[in-house]
Amino acid sequence: MQEARKPRILITNDDGVGSANMHALAGALSPFGEVFVFAPKSEQSGVSHAFTVRRGLEVKEIPCNDGYRVFSMDGTPADCTKFALGHFASHGLEVTAGHGPGAFDVCFSGVNVGENSGVSSLYSGTVAGAREAALWGVPGIALSLRGTGVALLPAAIDFAVKIVEKRLFENIPAGIFWNVNFPKATAETFKGFKATRMALGMFTDHYSHDGGLWQLDGDKLWDEQPVDSDDYLLNQGYATVTPHRIDQTDEKSLKEINEMLEE
């Protein structure tokens, strides 16, 4: 009986190709699959789902002896995922088909420095990397750490390893991707995982003015969010797993608009 092929894994991020968190993730996953990293040449935090169409993109392979291949792109996280899935999988860095490794089975984006729960997910380049994968029919999983510490980086990596080792990514339906956030906690105070809905509370945005420039600042009202939401439970010390979907159509409004147009 033929042994099942190891999964082909794409990893991207918005912190840049030099991210230690991302390389730790790639190294941990390499024994369980064929790992390819496509990441921005420089930090692309907060670019959301922007992609590049008005100029060419430079793609360079970076030497790596850690069991996976690394490519740098002077674009956004969405660019990285789009190129890897839409071109590299079939063509490699050539222009004709047949030079690529083949279709990818799963895409991880992260592990990001900073949370991407609630409305942060709409602004996040990290989340966009996973969303772009879902657009191509590939299971996408965004991984983020609240705060700048790395106390729960091992927990995030262990989560990803289990997803691959047990092939749990095969349970993610088409058009769905997961947004996973880890709290500002230690291994001792970490409370475990919760499946959550996306919080909709907006930031307490305000701007200061100094030297002729406007500077944005603000935070979230974490404890004022619904108790089953990602923002609230992340603030309570849980890792949150929030399923997002590509189809953003509001069915109730669609019906109301149709009724309005029929009048």
XYZ file of C-alpha atoms in Angstrom:
263
model
C 0.000 0.000 0.000
C 1.426 3.355 -1.049
C 2.299 5.708 1.811
C 0.377 9.007 1.835
C 2.334 12.007 0.557
C 3.505 14.421 3.227
C 1.535 17.680 3.099
C 2.975 20.583 1.150
C 2.992 23.608 3.471
C 3.126 27.298 2.583
C 4.170 29.806 5.257
C 3.925 33.585 4.988
C 3.702 36.539 7.382
C 3.598 40.336 7.544
C 6.621 40.812 9.851
C 9.055 40.150 7.023
C 11.207 37.319 5.750
C 13.669 37.649 8.641
C 11.059 36.984 11.352
C 12.436 34.620 14.010
C 8.887 33.506 14.880
C 8.178 32.508 11.297
C 11.427 30.588 10.934
C 10.757 28.780 14.204
C 7.392 27.718 12.800
C 8.925 26.606 9.491
C 11.602 24.581 11.229
C 9.096 22.863 13.497
C 6.830 21.926 10.578
C 9.574 20.713 8.236
C 9.725 17.154 9.680
C 5.997 16.768 8.967
C 5.767 18.176 5.452
C 7.411 19.900 2.529
C 7.720 23.515 3.689
C 8.054 26.623 1.532
C 8.299 30.133 2.983
C 7.180 33.110 0.872
C 7.418 36.279 2.938
C 7.684 40.043 2.372
C 11.147 41.522 1.996
C 10.263 44.088 4.692
C 7.588 44.482 7.362
C 4.065 44.849 5.975
C 1.978 45.145 9.151
C -1.441 46.739 8.731
C -1.565 46.498 4.931
C -4.672 44.286 5.082
C -5.368 42.535 1.753
C -3.445 44.934 -0.481
C -1.686 43.388 -3.468
C 0.596 44.695 -6.193
C -0.508 45.264 -9.793
C 1.183 48.475 -10.983
C 4.765 47.288 -10.801
C 6.690 44.047 -11.060
C 7.585 41.936 -8.048
C 11.093 40.763 -7.245
C 11.289 37.195 -5.934
C 14.568 35.860 -4.567
C 15.354 32.508 -2.980
C 17.328 32.879 0.244
C 19.790 30.086 1.100
C 18.480 27.976 3.977
C 19.896 24.758 5.409
C 17.141 24.128 7.957
C 14.979 21.713 5.992
C 12.756 24.189 4.148
C 12.995 26.682 1.279
C 12.723 30.442 1.735
C 11.717 33.090 -0.801
C 11.682 36.855 -0.304
C 9.211 39.060 -2.199
C 9.099 42.843 -2.306
C 5.333 42.788 -1.872
C 2.555 42.235 0.645
C 1.500 39.050 2.431
C -1.358 38.674 -0.076
C 1.195 38.993 -2.892
C 3.282 36.230 -1.323
C 0.387 33.801 -0.989
C -1.025 34.703 -4.393
C 2.312 34.111 -6.157
C 3.055 30.891 -4.285
C -0.349 29.349 -4.987
C -1.103 30.901 -8.362
C 2.301 30.539 -10.007
C 5.058 28.853 -8.001
C 3.076 25.693 -7.242
C 2.871 24.895 -10.960
C 5.737 26.839 -12.493
C 8.382 27.322 -9.819
C 10.358 30.429 -10.752
C 10.005 29.584 -14.451
C 7.370 30.782 -16.913
C 6.201 27.376 -18.133
C 4.280 24.789 -16.154
C 5.907 21.697 -14.737
C 8.742 23.279 -12.753
C 6.848 23.797 -9.495
C 6.495 21.480 -6.497
C 2.754 20.929 -6.983
C -0.359 22.131 -5.189
C -0.147 23.254 -1.570
C -2.228 21.523 1.098
C -2.270 24.203 3.805
C -1.068 27.757 4.406
C 0.032 29.224 7.743
C 0.482 32.973 8.165
C 2.578 34.085 11.155
C 3.462 33.659 13.907
C 2.716 37.373 14.124
C 4.001 39.771 16.777
C 0.796 41.446 18.002
C -2.823 40.314 18.196
C -5.126 40.146 15.193
C -8.427 39.421 16.923
C -11.719 41.240 16.400
C -11.607 44.176 14.000
C -7.803 43.946 13.960
C -8.308 41.053 11.541
C -9.693 43.469 8.951
C -6.501 45.544 8.974
C -4.056 42.667 9.363
C -1.570 41.624 6.696
C -1.107 38.365 8.593
C -4.789 37.475 8.371
C -4.824 38.501 4.704
C -2.135 35.898 3.999
C -4.492 33.174 5.252
C -7.531 34.761 3.567
C -5.754 34.765 0.208
C -5.112 31.036 0.621
C -8.832 30.448 1.194
C -9.557 32.351 -2.028
C -7.471 29.718 -3.842
C -9.255 26.839 -2.115
C -6.339 26.116 0.245
C -6.967 25.892 4.017
C -5.506 29.024 5.619
C -4.602 29.568 9.272
C -3.372 32.888 10.704
C -1.366 32.695 13.943
C -0.760 35.746 16.159
C 0.609 36.499 19.625
C -0.838 39.333 21.700
C 2.013 41.546 22.869
C 5.650 41.385 21.877
C 6.682 38.544 24.178
C 7.358 35.016 22.990
C 6.124 33.135 26.071
C 3.387 31.377 24.089
C 5.319 31.008 20.842
C 5.916 27.310 21.665
C 2.159 26.873 22.195
C 1.414 28.483 18.814
C 3.971 26.300 17.067
C 2.729 23.152 18.833
C -0.803 24.008 17.682
C 0.388 24.280 14.061
C 2.345 21.022 14.302
C -0.743 19.173 15.533
C -2.829 20.679 12.729
C -0.369 19.230 10.199
C 0.519 15.977 11.969
C -3.146 15.006 12.418
C -4.110 16.583 9.060
C -6.779 18.657 10.816
C -6.510 21.285 8.080
C -8.562 18.881 5.960
C -11.529 19.740 8.225
C -11.522 23.405 7.169
C -14.338 23.829 4.605
C -13.788 25.570 1.288
C -14.084 29.340 1.623
C -13.255 29.280 5.338
C -10.018 30.198 7.120
C -9.032 30.278 10.785
C -7.826 33.300 12.706
C -5.945 32.055 15.784
C -4.715 34.410 18.522
C -2.676 33.641 21.631
C -2.995 35.765 24.790
C -0.489 37.813 26.713
C 0.199 35.042 29.221
C 2.849 32.646 30.468
C 2.808 28.899 30.015
C 1.518 28.678 33.610
C -1.324 31.213 33.251
C -2.406 30.135 29.744
C -5.994 28.837 30.001
C -6.192 26.815 26.786
C -8.230 27.171 23.592
C -11.717 28.504 22.852
C -13.671 28.544 19.602
C -14.968 32.098 19.334
C -16.842 34.565 17.180
C -15.247 37.780 15.917
C -15.666 40.805 18.178
C -16.908 43.934 16.416
C -15.856 46.555 18.975
C -13.901 49.378 17.366
C -10.641 50.821 18.640
C -10.687 53.898 20.858
C -8.909 55.757 18.063
C -7.481 59.219 18.646
C -4.830 61.343 16.955
C -2.149 63.523 18.488
C -0.541 66.368 16.571
C 3.173 67.053 16.812
C 5.642 68.659 14.431
C 2.972 69.091 11.787
C 2.141 65.366 11.747
C -0.874 63.430 12.989
C -0.117 60.246 14.957
C -2.747 57.529 15.467
C -3.094 55.848 18.870
C -5.745 53.891 20.727
C -6.714 50.503 22.132
C -9.686 48.188 22.447
C -12.342 48.037 25.148
C -11.523 44.380 25.685
C -13.890 43.565 28.538
C -16.842 45.341 26.923
C -17.013 42.817 24.077
C -19.424 39.830 23.998
C -18.279 37.082 26.354
C -18.107 34.542 23.502
C -15.950 36.784 21.302
C -12.268 36.563 20.460
C -11.304 39.928 21.958
C -12.988 39.167 25.295
C -11.649 35.626 25.698
C -8.167 36.563 24.476
C -8.084 39.173 27.239
C -9.102 36.471 29.741
C -6.046 34.367 28.891
C -7.435 31.983 26.267
C -6.161 31.281 22.772
C -9.004 31.995 20.376
C -9.798 30.092 17.184
C -12.190 32.120 15.037
C -13.461 30.776 11.703
C -13.786 33.492 9.064
C -15.443 33.118 5.695
C -14.768 34.580 2.285
C -18.428 35.150 1.411
C -19.373 38.401 3.161
C -22.882 38.608 1.693
C -25.573 39.564 4.192
C -28.525 37.383 3.220
C -31.120 39.440 5.136
C -30.090 42.640 3.373
C -30.011 40.830 0.015
C -33.656 39.884 0.467
C -34.590 43.415 1.530
C -32.776 44.946 -1.453
C -34.558 42.560 -3.848
C -37.906 43.510 -2.342
C -37.006 47.204 -2.671
C -36.018 46.783 -6.332
C -39.231 44.941 -7.121
C -41.309 47.890 -5.958
